[in-house]
XYZ file of C-alpha atoms in Angstrom:
738
model
C 54.281 -38.703 -85.802
C 54.776 -41.611 -83.529
C 53.258 -44.280 -85.746
C 53.964 -47.581 -87.301
C 57.689 -48.225 -87.413
C 60.586 -48.634 -85.024
C 62.871 -46.631 -87.290
C 60.859 -43.458 -86.740
C 62.942 -41.263 -84.487
C 61.261 -37.892 -84.330
C 57.876 -37.994 -82.661
C 55.079 -35.502 -82.537
C 53.462 -36.328 -79.232
C 49.827 -36.112 -78.298
C 49.325 -35.417 -74.677
C 46.540 -34.421 -72.400
C 47.915 -30.942 -72.006
C 46.819 -29.038 -75.083
C 49.906 -27.036 -75.926
C 50.063 -24.930 -79.035
C 53.406 -25.736 -80.533
C 55.040 -24.099 -83.506
C 57.192 -26.780 -85.039
C 60.247 -25.011 -86.371
C 62.224 -26.430 -89.257
C 65.372 -28.180 -88.225
C 68.371 -25.945 -88.467
C 69.948 -27.566 -91.467
C 66.913 -28.714 -93.378
C 66.404 -32.157 -91.882
C 62.786 -33.164 -92.331
C 60.681 -34.384 -89.401
C 61.209 -38.082 -90.182
C 64.546 -39.737 -90.760
C 65.165 -43.475 -90.985
C 68.639 -44.719 -90.200
C 70.066 -47.161 -92.737
C 71.072 -50.641 -91.613
C 74.773 -49.835 -91.942
C 74.494 -46.975 -89.447
C 76.498 -44.751 -91.786
C 73.570 -43.048 -93.545
C 69.936 -42.084 -93.159
C 66.869 -41.530 -95.323
C 64.583 -38.518 -95.330
C 61.808 -36.966 -97.413
C 62.814 -33.795 -99.225
C 60.168 -32.069 -101.359
C 58.272 -35.355 -101.687
C 61.345 -37.257 -102.838
C 63.144 -39.900 -100.774
C 66.782 -38.980 -100.299
C 69.664 -40.805 -98.613
C 72.417 -38.908 -96.823
C 75.753 -40.590 -96.147
C 77.739 -39.441 -93.134
C 80.016 -37.838 -92.157
C 79.674 -35.428 -95.114
C 75.924 -35.898 -95.662
C 76.450 -36.791 -99.318
C 72.940 -36.723 -100.795
C 71.471 -39.185 -103.272
C 67.876 -39.289 -104.489
C 66.654 -42.871 -104.103
C 62.997 -42.218 -104.980
C 62.259 -39.387 -107.379
C 58.897 -37.769 -108.052
C 58.825 -39.647 -111.332
C 59.273 -42.962 -109.539
C 56.545 -41.959 -107.083
C 54.076 -41.313 -109.894
C 51.657 -44.249 -110.427
C 51.217 -45.649 -113.913
C 48.648 -43.632 -115.852
C 48.891 -40.661 -113.487
C 50.577 -37.310 -113.986
C 51.259 -36.447 -110.332
C 53.272 -38.342 -107.713
C 51.662 -39.673 -104.570
C 52.003 -37.354 -101.596
C 54.036 -39.313 -99.054
C 53.250 -38.665 -95.389
C 55.392 -41.437 -93.950
C 57.713 -44.220 -95.116
C 59.106 -47.456 -93.676
C 61.544 -49.985 -95.096
C 61.672 -53.751 -95.231
C 64.431 -55.147 -93.003
C 66.754 -55.601 -95.984
C 65.803 -52.090 -97.198
C 65.110 -53.407 -100.707
C 61.488 -52.245 -100.508
C 59.788 -49.265 -98.939
C 56.206 -48.747 -97.785
C 54.743 -45.323 -98.531
C 51.799 -43.973 -96.520
C 49.481 -41.463 -98.229
C 45.898 -40.100 -98.257
C 45.946 -40.257 -94.480
C 42.915 -39.838 -92.250
C 42.566 -39.121 -88.567
C 41.593 -41.896 -86.154
C 40.871 -40.324 -82.780
C 44.052 -38.247 -82.396
C 46.501 -39.244 -85.130
C 46.341 -39.895 -88.861
C 46.801 -43.663 -88.721
C 44.508 -44.671 -91.577
C 45.146 -44.206 -95.276
C 46.503 -45.808 -98.456
C 49.811 -47.652 -98.829
C 52.075 -48.128 -101.815
C 55.175 -50.309 -102.121
C 58.218 -49.387 -104.130
C 60.528 -52.269 -105.043
C 64.065 -50.968 -105.638
C 65.105 -54.096 -107.568
C 62.208 -54.021 -110.054
C 61.762 -50.239 -109.950
C 57.988 -50.746 -109.675
C 55.475 -48.783 -107.590
C 52.444 -50.848 -106.510
C 49.383 -49.986 -104.488
C 48.411 -52.541 -101.840
C 44.952 -53.368 -100.519
C 43.379 -52.523 -103.880
C 40.126 -54.375 -103.161
C 39.613 -52.686 -99.803
C 38.011 -49.262 -99.236
C 40.092 -46.186 -100.028
C 42.123 -44.804 -97.109
C 41.165 -47.721 -94.863
C 44.539 -49.423 -94.309
C 46.331 -49.136 -90.970
C 49.836 -49.991 -89.713
C 51.056 -51.786 -92.836
C 54.445 -53.429 -92.345
C 56.689 -55.932 -94.057
C 57.286 -59.418 -92.780
C 60.889 -59.955 -91.620
C 61.720 -61.762 -94.882
C 60.223 -58.891 -96.891
C 57.925 -61.117 -98.947
C 54.594 -60.275 -97.334
C 52.843 -57.207 -95.984
C 50.259 -57.225 -93.207
C 47.784 -54.480 -92.358
C 44.467 -53.746 -90.700
C 41.310 -52.623 -92.500
C 37.837 -52.416 -91.030
C 39.134 -53.874 -87.746
C 40.274 -57.044 -89.517
C 43.816 -58.237 -90.157
C 45.055 -59.019 -93.683
C 48.223 -60.244 -95.350
C 49.239 -59.545 -98.929
C 51.873 -61.324 -100.984
C 54.338 -58.816 -102.427
C 54.817 -60.684 -105.726
C 51.321 -61.868 -106.590
C 49.319 -59.191 -104.798
C 47.048 -61.864 -103.345
C 45.179 -60.566 -100.299
C 44.377 -63.034 -97.528
C 41.961 -62.180 -94.704
C 43.430 -63.420 -91.420
C 40.436 -62.470 -89.258
C 36.788 -62.157 -90.260
C 34.921 -61.066 -87.133
C 36.024 -57.439 -87.071
C 33.291 -54.914 -86.335
C 32.712 -51.719 -84.405
C 33.023 -53.666 -81.159
C 35.354 -56.562 -82.130
C 38.675 -54.956 -82.971
C 41.546 -56.989 -84.418
C 45.071 -55.647 -84.840
C 44.370 -52.216 -83.408
C 42.614 -50.750 -80.364
C 39.562 -48.949 -79.053
C 39.455 -45.318 -77.951
C 40.485 -45.959 -74.350
C 43.529 -48.144 -75.136
C 44.746 -45.624 -77.687
C 44.188 -42.591 -75.503
C 45.546 -43.953 -72.231
C 48.127 -46.606 -73.203
C 49.158 -45.057 -76.560
C 48.362 -48.455 -78.088
C 47.553 -48.127 -81.793
C 49.518 -50.644 -83.852
C 48.122 -53.938 -82.585
C 49.987 -56.736 -84.363
C 53.511 -58.170 -84.593
C 55.200 -60.380 -87.189
C 56.868 -63.576 -85.987
C 60.638 -63.751 -86.651
C 60.105 -66.561 -89.192
C 57.470 -64.536 -91.114
C 54.968 -67.402 -90.841
C 52.645 -66.028 -88.160
C 51.291 -62.798 -86.757
C 50.480 -62.121 -83.116
C 47.707 -59.600 -82.571
C 45.556 -57.976 -79.943
C 41.792 -58.413 -80.085
C 39.611 -55.944 -78.197
C 36.043 -56.932 -77.378
C 34.138 -53.734 -76.667
C 30.702 -55.326 -77.100
C 29.822 -54.762 -73.445
C 31.078 -51.181 -73.364
C 28.247 -48.694 -73.098
C 27.929 -46.139 -75.862
C 28.249 -42.466 -75.114
C 26.277 -40.371 -77.590
C 27.464 -37.021 -78.840
C 25.047 -34.889 -80.850
C 25.762 -33.288 -84.227
C 23.330 -30.402 -84.658
C 25.024 -28.603 -87.528
C 25.493 -30.929 -90.499
C 21.804 -31.376 -91.308
C 18.439 -29.922 -90.317
C 17.834 -32.964 -88.119
C 20.295 -33.734 -85.357
C 22.453 -36.854 -85.578
C 23.672 -39.065 -82.783
C 27.406 -39.821 -82.816
C 27.994 -43.043 -80.827
C 31.274 -43.720 -79.063
C 32.262 -46.851 -77.139
C 33.601 -45.124 -74.052
C 34.194 -46.906 -70.722
C 33.610 -44.380 -67.956
C 35.400 -44.638 -64.627
C 33.910 -47.439 -62.547
C 32.500 -49.171 -65.629
C 33.708 -52.538 -66.904
C 36.711 -52.240 -69.274
C 36.926 -53.801 -72.724
C 38.005 -57.427 -72.762
C 41.371 -58.006 -74.403
C 43.209 -61.110 -75.596
C 46.186 -62.021 -77.764
C 45.983 -64.435 -80.655
C 48.555 -65.877 -83.062
C 47.350 -66.497 -86.612
C 49.226 -68.649 -89.129
C 49.479 -67.366 -92.673
C 49.308 -70.908 -94.040
C 45.714 -71.587 -92.939
C 44.512 -68.372 -91.225
C 43.851 -70.332 -88.019
C 44.290 -68.505 -84.716
C 45.665 -69.879 -81.462
C 44.553 -67.825 -78.475
C 47.037 -67.282 -75.646
C 45.637 -68.447 -72.321
C 46.653 -65.551 -70.080
C 45.560 -65.851 -66.489
C 42.844 -63.611 -65.080
C 39.551 -62.111 -66.242
C 40.105 -60.560 -69.686
C 37.872 -57.609 -68.780
C 39.577 -56.941 -65.439
C 43.141 -56.846 -66.754
C 44.941 -54.936 -69.487
C 47.477 -56.316 -71.968
C 49.722 -53.343 -72.594
C 52.850 -54.715 -74.278
C 53.497 -57.694 -76.492
C 56.498 -58.635 -78.624
C 58.087 -61.716 -80.098
C 61.266 -62.655 -78.268
C 64.005 -62.404 -80.940
C 65.009 -65.646 -82.692
C 62.119 -67.539 -81.070
C 58.442 -68.092 -81.653
C 57.610 -67.148 -78.080
C 55.919 -63.941 -77.027
C 56.702 -61.645 -74.118
C 53.492 -60.093 -72.779
C 52.932 -57.533 -70.020
C 49.648 -57.599 -68.133
C 48.345 -54.926 -65.771
C 45.458 -55.470 -63.405
C 42.512 -53.099 -63.610
C 43.850 -50.776 -60.909
C 47.193 -50.783 -62.769
C 49.118 -51.294 -59.543
C 50.242 -54.843 -60.370
C 52.302 -55.818 -63.401
C 53.045 -59.339 -64.612
C 55.411 -60.452 -67.364
C 54.603 -63.691 -69.167
C 56.444 -65.744 -71.745
C 53.840 -67.276 -74.042
C 54.304 -70.501 -76.008
C 52.466 -69.689 -79.228
C 52.143 -73.332 -80.278
C 50.453 -74.425 -77.069
C 48.849 -71.131 -76.119
C 50.253 -71.467 -72.603
C 52.124 -68.881 -70.512
C 54.822 -68.830 -67.841
C 55.118 -66.008 -65.307
C 58.694 -64.666 -65.174
C 58.365 -61.360 -63.293
C 55.839 -59.410 -61.288
C 55.855 -56.036 -59.634
C 53.426 -53.951 -57.607
C 53.112 -50.394 -56.365
C 50.892 -48.835 -53.714
C 49.814 -46.276 -56.311
C 50.279 -47.350 -59.943
C 52.939 -49.084 -62.048
C 54.134 -46.476 -64.516
C 54.535 -47.448 -68.178
C 55.707 -44.135 -69.484
C 58.924 -42.220 -69.605
C 59.104 -39.167 -67.395
C 57.811 -35.945 -68.905
C 54.634 -36.750 -70.793
C 52.905 -40.076 -70.851
C 52.638 -40.365 -74.633
C 56.380 -40.109 -75.227
C 56.759 -43.851 -75.580
C 56.978 -45.735 -78.847
C 54.847 -48.829 -78.562
C 56.141 -50.239 -81.843
C 59.362 -51.209 -80.069
C 58.338 -51.538 -76.480
C 60.715 -54.170 -75.045
C 64.489 -53.814 -75.221
C 66.028 -57.277 -75.536
C 69.606 -58.101 -74.567
C 70.730 -61.099 -76.606
C 73.969 -61.683 -74.716
C 72.255 -62.221 -71.354
C 68.854 -63.356 -72.700
C 67.171 -60.619 -70.749
C 65.306 -57.368 -71.188
C 65.875 -53.861 -69.917
C 63.208 -52.966 -67.390
C 62.340 -49.695 -65.683
C 61.136 -49.698 -62.087
C 60.603 -47.217 -59.259
C 60.739 -49.840 -56.521
C 63.726 -48.284 -54.735
C 62.069 -44.858 -54.809
C 63.700 -43.713 -58.041
C 63.170 -44.676 -61.678
C 66.043 -47.008 -62.547
C 67.066 -49.522 -65.173
C 67.241 -53.240 -64.443
C 68.073 -56.388 -66.372
C 65.235 -58.900 -66.092
C 66.311 -62.399 -67.109
C 64.087 -64.436 -69.416
C 65.640 -67.554 -67.858
C 64.751 -66.888 -64.221
C 68.163 -65.594 -63.152
C 68.410 -62.817 -60.514
C 67.696 -59.316 -61.773
C 70.560 -56.844 -62.156
C 70.165 -53.200 -61.123
C 71.980 -51.123 -63.744
C 71.551 -47.510 -62.607
C 71.747 -46.453 -58.977
C 71.342 -43.275 -56.968
C 68.843 -40.591 -56.074
C 67.918 -39.572 -59.592
C 65.453 -40.749 -62.244
C 65.994 -42.244 -65.683
C 63.920 -40.052 -67.997
C 64.194 -42.052 -71.220
C 66.206 -44.944 -72.658
C 68.012 -43.932 -75.865
C 70.372 -46.686 -77.035
C 71.922 -50.015 -76.054
C 75.463 -50.811 -77.187
C 75.656 -54.493 -76.320
C 78.998 -54.929 -78.061
C 80.734 -52.428 -75.786
C 78.457 -53.130 -72.821
C 76.898 -49.676 -72.354
C 73.403 -48.243 -72.133
C 72.613 -44.615 -73.003
C 69.755 -42.705 -71.375
C 68.432 -39.265 -70.517
C 68.539 -38.033 -66.931
C 68.951 -34.806 -64.994
C 70.035 -35.396 -61.402
C 70.519 -31.721 -60.585
C 67.705 -29.912 -62.417
C 64.253 -31.430 -62.911
C 63.418 -29.050 -65.767
C 66.257 -30.237 -68.026
C 67.465 -33.418 -69.818
C 71.005 -34.680 -70.517
C 72.538 -37.779 -72.068
C 74.305 -40.221 -69.746
C 75.747 -43.694 -70.121
C 76.664 -46.511 -67.773
C 77.654 -50.170 -67.973
C 74.951 -52.722 -68.714
C 76.256 -55.075 -66.023
C 75.492 -52.584 -63.242
C 79.089 -51.897 -62.254
C 79.428 -48.500 -63.912
C 78.943 -44.912 -62.821
C 76.482 -42.357 -64.166
C 78.630 -40.687 -66.861
C 77.482 -37.362 -68.324
C 77.960 -37.109 -72.111
C 76.061 -33.962 -73.129
C 78.270 -30.856 -73.347
C 78.406 -29.234 -69.929
C 78.298 -25.793 -71.524
C 74.833 -26.464 -72.975
C 72.409 -26.077 -70.072
C 68.905 -27.118 -71.108
C 67.091 -29.980 -72.787
C 68.895 -32.513 -74.976
C 67.606 -35.379 -77.072
C 69.322 -37.947 -79.288
C 68.529 -40.372 -82.069
C 71.266 -42.992 -82.465
C 72.259 -44.568 -85.761
C 71.735 -48.300 -86.147
C 75.305 -49.129 -85.099
C 75.589 -46.391 -82.461
C 78.421 -44.617 -84.234
C 76.477 -41.430 -84.985
C 73.532 -39.625 -83.443
C 71.242 -36.748 -84.290
C 71.566 -34.418 -81.296
C 68.832 -31.866 -80.574
C 69.141 -29.039 -78.069
C 67.125 -26.096 -76.815
C 66.534 -24.093 -73.678
C 64.181 -21.271 -72.801
C 66.268 -18.678 -74.631
C 67.834 -20.789 -77.384
C 65.820 -21.965 -80.355
C 65.681 -25.670 -81.095
C 68.722 -26.716 -83.113
C 70.305 -29.957 -84.313
C 73.616 -31.460 -85.246
C 74.906 -34.848 -86.261
C 77.581 -36.014 -83.844
C 80.039 -38.833 -83.382
C 78.850 -40.598 -80.260
C 82.330 -41.514 -79.044
C 83.428 -37.888 -78.577
C 80.045 -36.068 -78.742
C 81.476 -33.694 -81.345
C 79.667 -32.349 -84.404
C 80.598 -33.860 -87.768
C 81.496 -30.396 -89.016
C 82.060 -27.073 -87.286
C 79.388 -25.230 -89.259
C 76.673 -27.329 -87.617
C 78.249 -27.459 -84.174
C 75.745 -26.436 -81.506
C 78.484 -25.566 -79.051
C 80.146 -23.370 -81.656
C 77.018 -21.604 -82.891
C 74.680 -21.533 -79.900
C 75.528 -17.918 -79.093
C 74.222 -16.903 -82.513
C 70.891 -18.544 -81.786
C 70.423 -17.200 -78.281
C 67.745 -14.592 -77.786
C 67.207 -12.108 -75.020
C 66.495 -14.123 -71.899
C 62.947 -13.132 -70.931
C 61.895 -16.280 -69.051
C 63.075 -16.721 -65.475
C 63.120 -20.123 -63.793
C 62.574 -20.133 -60.055
C 61.851 -22.366 -57.086
C 59.201 -21.561 -54.537
C 58.493 -23.227 -51.199
C 54.980 -23.335 -49.769
C 53.881 -23.194 -46.142
C 53.585 -26.999 -46.364
C 57.314 -27.175 -47.153
C 56.676 -28.258 -50.753
C 59.297 -26.851 -53.143
C 58.051 -26.354 -56.697
C 59.780 -25.423 -59.938
C 58.323 -22.602 -61.958
C 58.950 -20.187 -64.786
C 57.977 -16.543 -65.046
C 57.935 -13.899 -67.751
C 57.893 -10.345 -66.430
C 56.490 -7.347 -68.305
C 58.734 -5.430 -70.659
C 60.245 -2.352 -69.038
C 59.512 -3.960 -65.709
C 59.388 -1.525 -62.787
C 59.715 -3.257 -59.383
C 57.968 -0.290 -57.775
C 54.752 -0.993 -59.686
C 52.215 -3.744 -59.212
C 51.356 -5.985 -62.154
C 48.627 -8.531 -62.870
C 49.670 -12.190 -62.828
C 48.331 -14.943 -65.072
C 48.950 -18.539 -63.981
C 49.027 -21.320 -66.579
C 48.216 -24.704 -65.021
C 47.983 -28.360 -65.943
C 48.929 -30.100 -62.654
C 47.985 -33.750 -63.365
C 50.216 -36.853 -63.791
C 49.952 -36.790 -67.583
C 52.318 -33.889 -68.102
C 54.596 -31.168 -66.773
C 54.614 -27.527 -67.874
C 57.940 -26.375 -66.431
C 60.540 -27.601 -68.920
C 63.662 -25.748 -69.974
C 62.791 -25.658 -73.673
C 62.440 -22.930 -76.262
C 59.334 -20.766 -75.953
C 58.052 -22.855 -73.049
C 56.441 -19.689 -71.700
C 54.712 -18.613 -74.898
C 50.927 -18.353 -74.617
C 49.650 -19.085 -78.109
C 46.051 -18.349 -77.196
C 46.874 -14.762 -76.386
C 46.609 -12.339 -79.297
C 49.640 -10.183 -78.871
C 52.548 -10.146 -76.455
C 51.674 -10.626 -72.772
C 54.967 -9.125 -71.595
C 54.585 -6.090 -73.849
C 51.022 -5.590 -72.623
C 52.126 -5.703 -68.988
C 51.319 -9.161 -67.622
C 53.373 -11.409 -65.377
C 52.991 -14.932 -66.792
C 53.771 -17.897 -64.500
C 53.549 -21.687 -64.493
C 54.534 -24.118 -61.738
C 54.704 -27.904 -61.421
C 53.094 -29.295 -58.272
C 53.481 -32.694 -56.653
C 52.038 -35.401 -58.872
C 53.371 -33.987 -62.134
C 55.809 -36.310 -63.965
C 59.019 -34.496 -63.093
C 62.259 -36.436 -62.418
C 62.030 -35.869 -58.665
C 61.500 -39.433 -57.475
C 58.555 -41.753 -56.977
C 57.283 -40.017 -53.819
C 56.905 -36.717 -55.686
C 55.063 -38.231 -58.625
C 52.774 -40.588 -56.730
C 51.809 -38.390 -53.802
C 48.781 -37.439 -55.891
C 47.320 -40.970 -55.877
C 43.594 -40.780 -55.095
C 44.059 -37.045 -54.543
C 43.718 -35.397 -57.979
C 41.798 -32.199 -57.334
C 43.190 -31.951 -53.814
C 46.995 -32.301 -53.570
C 47.681 -30.574 -56.898
C 45.194 -27.816 -56.204
C 46.496 -27.062 -52.720
C 50.104 -27.000 -53.981
C 49.206 -24.538 -56.735
C 47.203 -22.295 -54.426
C 49.797 -22.277 -51.659
C 52.534 -21.425 -54.154
C 50.360 -18.646 -55.578
C 49.851 -17.356 -52.036
C 53.613 -17.012 -51.662
C 53.892 -15.248 -55.011
C 51.224 -12.744 -54.000
C 53.609 -11.618 -51.247
C 55.985 -10.275 -53.879
C 55.909 -6.478 -53.878
C 55.354 -6.168 -57.631
C 52.320 -8.513 -57.840
C 48.813 -7.050 -57.743
C 46.752 -9.416 -55.585
C 43.534 -7.999 -57.035
C 44.471 -8.926 -60.600
C 45.136 -12.659 -60.475
C 44.043 -14.908 -63.341
C 44.437 -18.623 -64.007
C 43.809 -20.695 -67.102
C 44.261 -24.235 -68.403
C 43.033 -26.801 -70.878
C 41.781 -30.356 -70.259
C 43.310 -31.384 -66.915
C 44.450 -27.763 -66.673
C 40.865 -26.666 -67.213
C 39.820 -28.880 -64.313
C 42.575 -27.344 -62.181
C 41.419 -23.858 -63.176
C 37.882 -24.621 -61.998
C 39.086 -26.160 -58.757
C 41.347 -23.192 -58.034
C 38.549 -20.702 -58.755
C 36.088 -22.644 -56.581
C 38.325 -23.874 -53.746
C 40.466 -20.733 -53.402
C 38.181 -17.906 -54.562
C 40.026 -15.320 -52.452
C 43.259 -15.927 -54.395
C 42.083 -16.310 -57.997
C 39.889 -13.522 -59.339
C 39.555 -14.549 -63.000
C 39.616 -17.970 -64.637
C 39.438 -19.317 -68.184
C 38.796 -23.072 -68.214
C 38.809 -25.023 -71.471
C 37.538 -28.595 -72.038
C 37.615 -29.398 -68.337
C 36.596 -32.532 -66.456
C 34.015 -31.011 -64.115
C 33.032 -34.358 -62.608
C 35.706 -37.047 -62.423
C 33.061 -39.773 -62.765
C 32.544 -38.756 -66.409
C 36.090 -39.522 -67.571
C 37.470 -42.811 -68.918
C 38.262 -45.719 -66.641
C 41.887 -46.375 -67.642
C 43.136 -42.874 -66.819
C 40.945 -42.056 -63.858
C 41.231 -45.444 -62.145
C 45.021 -45.473 -62.579
C 45.397 -42.285 -60.570
C 42.270 -42.335 -58.391
C 41.388 -45.981 -57.725
C 37.905 -47.448 -58.166
C 34.864 -45.325 -57.266
C 33.239 -48.508 -55.921
C 35.943 -48.498 -53.234
C 36.742 -44.809 -52.612
C 33.922 -42.705 -54.041
C 34.599 -39.849 -51.642
C 37.979 -39.175 -53.276
C 36.253 -38.641 -56.633
C 33.725 -36.279 -55.060
C 36.360 -34.272 -53.205
C 38.536 -33.987 -56.338
C 35.779 -32.846 -58.726
C 35.324 -29.117 -59.438
C 31.552 -29.474 -59.529
C 31.592 -30.199 -55.798
C 32.827 -26.666 -55.092
C 31.015 -24.704 -57.831
C 28.826 -22.965 -55.254
C 31.921 -21.113 -53.972
C 32.563 -19.146 -57.180
C 33.218 -15.465 -56.482
C 35.329 -14.288 -59.403
C 35.009 -14.018 -63.167
C 34.737 -17.353 -64.978
C 34.800 -18.072 -68.704
C 34.108 -21.701 -69.531
C 34.804 -23.094 -73.037
C 34.073 -26.555 -74.470
C 33.671 -28.237 -77.856
C 30.366 -30.082 -78.220
C 32.044 -32.834 -80.265
C 34.740 -33.565 -77.685
C 35.227 -37.367 -77.674
C 37.832 -37.139 -74.908
C 36.380 -34.912 -72.191
C 32.709 -35.015 -73.066
C 30.613 -31.879 -73.442
C 28.392 -33.392 -70.773
C 30.899 -31.921 -68.281
C 29.953 -28.428 -69.417
C 26.242 -28.984 -68.917
C 26.712 -30.648 -65.542
C 28.836 -27.702 -64.390
C 26.457 -25.117 -65.830
C 23.536 -26.686 -64.001
C 25.411 -26.489 -60.713
C 26.415 -22.849 -61.249
C 22.852 -21.967 -62.217
C 21.541 -23.741 -59.131
C 23.523 -21.367 -56.902
C 22.919 -18.276 -59.052
C 26.603 -17.991 -59.926
C 27.121 -15.692 -62.898
C 29.640 -16.732 -65.531
C 30.299 -16.662 -69.259
C 30.160 -19.721 -71.474
C 31.296 -20.486 -75.032
C 30.411 -23.818 -76.666
C 32.089 -24.619 -80.002
C 29.709 -26.742 -82.135
C 31.124 -30.130 -83.190
C 34.672 -29.175 -82.223
C 36.763 -31.861 -80.582
C 39.048 -31.663 -77.558
C 41.549 -29.490 -79.433
C 38.880 -26.977 -80.618
C 40.645 -26.346 -83.918
C 38.255 -27.719 -86.541
C 36.255 -25.401 -88.760
C 37.015 -22.151 -90.513
C 37.884 -19.297 -88.162
C 37.856 -21.418 -84.997
C 41.398 -20.756 -83.793
C 41.128 -17.039 -84.478
C 37.790 -16.840 -82.683
C 39.024 -18.766 -79.642
C 42.144 -16.638 -79.397
C 40.142 -13.414 -79.661
C 37.658 -14.589 -77.048
C 40.433 -15.590 -74.642
C 42.356 -12.341 -75.043
C 39.380 -10.011 -74.795
C 38.079 -11.725 -71.673
C 41.461 -11.678 -69.963
C 41.994 -7.985 -70.734
C 38.495 -7.077 -69.573
C 38.536 -8.848 -66.224
C 42.265 -8.869 -65.489
C 43.456 -5.582 -67.022
C 47.142 -5.501 -68.053
C 49.807 -2.989 -67.061
C 51.699 -1.779 -64.033
C 50.094 0.535 -61.505
């Protein structure tokens, strides 16, 4: 998972689209987490709960932490390691165990330290509650560990074990060193503190949620009397949490607060890092509407700041890489260039997402990448040779390839991924950039990996070569990618799976899978992208056409105008695009216009409702799960970013909300929601139900008691949900050609 340490290179992402993913084992038994060694010639990985190092190019294996070494004194069983991170000198390793979920990810648990020189395993935070430690990490000199517990920040001396509280005011509403629900959900901010380069201080975020209203969920099942479950949740239009940055000295536990300009509750602090080899901080601030960004250098001794860069956008300033908005690692969020004393910066100001050098000394910015294409993700900086490596796909918005260009802006966009491998590539570079772990898949080729030499992009041995073995992994190509143009001249990418034994002279039912919002795209050229894991059985075998399309506003690499055309128009632009594309598809001879279904989860559930209500003559059956029925019920960071402030443009919120159009329902609707959903509150279900009842609209409804947004807790839940979904679809949108 994407937690805690900059060495973590394989991320399990949490996104607003609920996608059921089967994580396959890597093709040659590489575990989910590998940490590159400092020398760049080897990496570490967990294998059967032992820590193993592999030296390249031959992957010579050596056990560096055995089960015996992972067994605490007086115990007979080793600790079960979920995650590990090294000190900078790699002489010690932190081991994360007994993990517990905080909102979406397991970021709370117990930590142990293994010292390779003394061969001793030691538990840290012994006087604090079990499984309460968060984001433990070594100081740069490796002598101290800092962590969060109970919303307070602590340091612990590695030799003596002495624990020192660095903050004392932590509570439910005063949060030190980590974040509240909204910051975590919408900015992917979790780890909220940074060590100074000299190991003498720690900079940390403090969230003050004391003025945030509580939303109460109700637990009716765990006792004979109901229990209220409070959640500090800032709804759209409501005042955000106040946020500030402090720097605490280990010597006296005194904090200096950084005096950042602007109202702390009307601005967000979204990135913060120490500038290497200095005791200054680089801090990014967004205004409440998130359409203005400011970069400050903070003097931690004086608490003062200096503005070095600002940027604005008529819609919003995007923090996230293209694809899904949680695919960014906030533990290493600025890329510093020592040679030019600058940072790499991503901006869409010329209409495309490009890389720039932003000087920390006030020198003119340098545009590094140029052209009508988007940078999808930054992968590696080779300052010594003067190159930057990144993912892009100028010719196909559903795919990803590795490119490089010169850091000084004089180079061309040079494709590195093998041209014979059409699909989606990803890379994790070794510390020195000599090697990389290369991952590839497409819609008919299972996910596979190889270690490569970066200079020639060739596998370290032929047995693992993707180019050499990809034919063996290819399956029958059942998913078709297509483009469709609407009457509004909007061209959309889509995928389709036709029924087995397809007969073009018959008419088949079509099921549309939708998400449609800026948080994620569904049309990606990856393995099993078209697999519906809610459906019990095989949709193609049963005789369904299964389709998904990405409308304007989804985060595809098609330029700023494509992505931001949805601003203040969620529930309108995306819905019209989907419906107009569906209208074109219904012209196909083999599609049965009387058997048209649509389904989605979260934002896709909202889209499903809007499509059923706004275009009832197109969509006959809908299954909506965990939907936002009224946009005014969702959190302020997400909804205000894409819709503005309801105090200024309330009508946009009304016109984008499904509840506004509920009276138009004609078809068959199944609505599903978990009553313990802390993301999209169950209140949406009851508001929608009331409106449907008001107009005597008949529908079916399934609440899942105490289940969260993912509806997966509790024995039998997944099986029940899948059965419900499948039976309803088959009943109201019967499969098979006619």
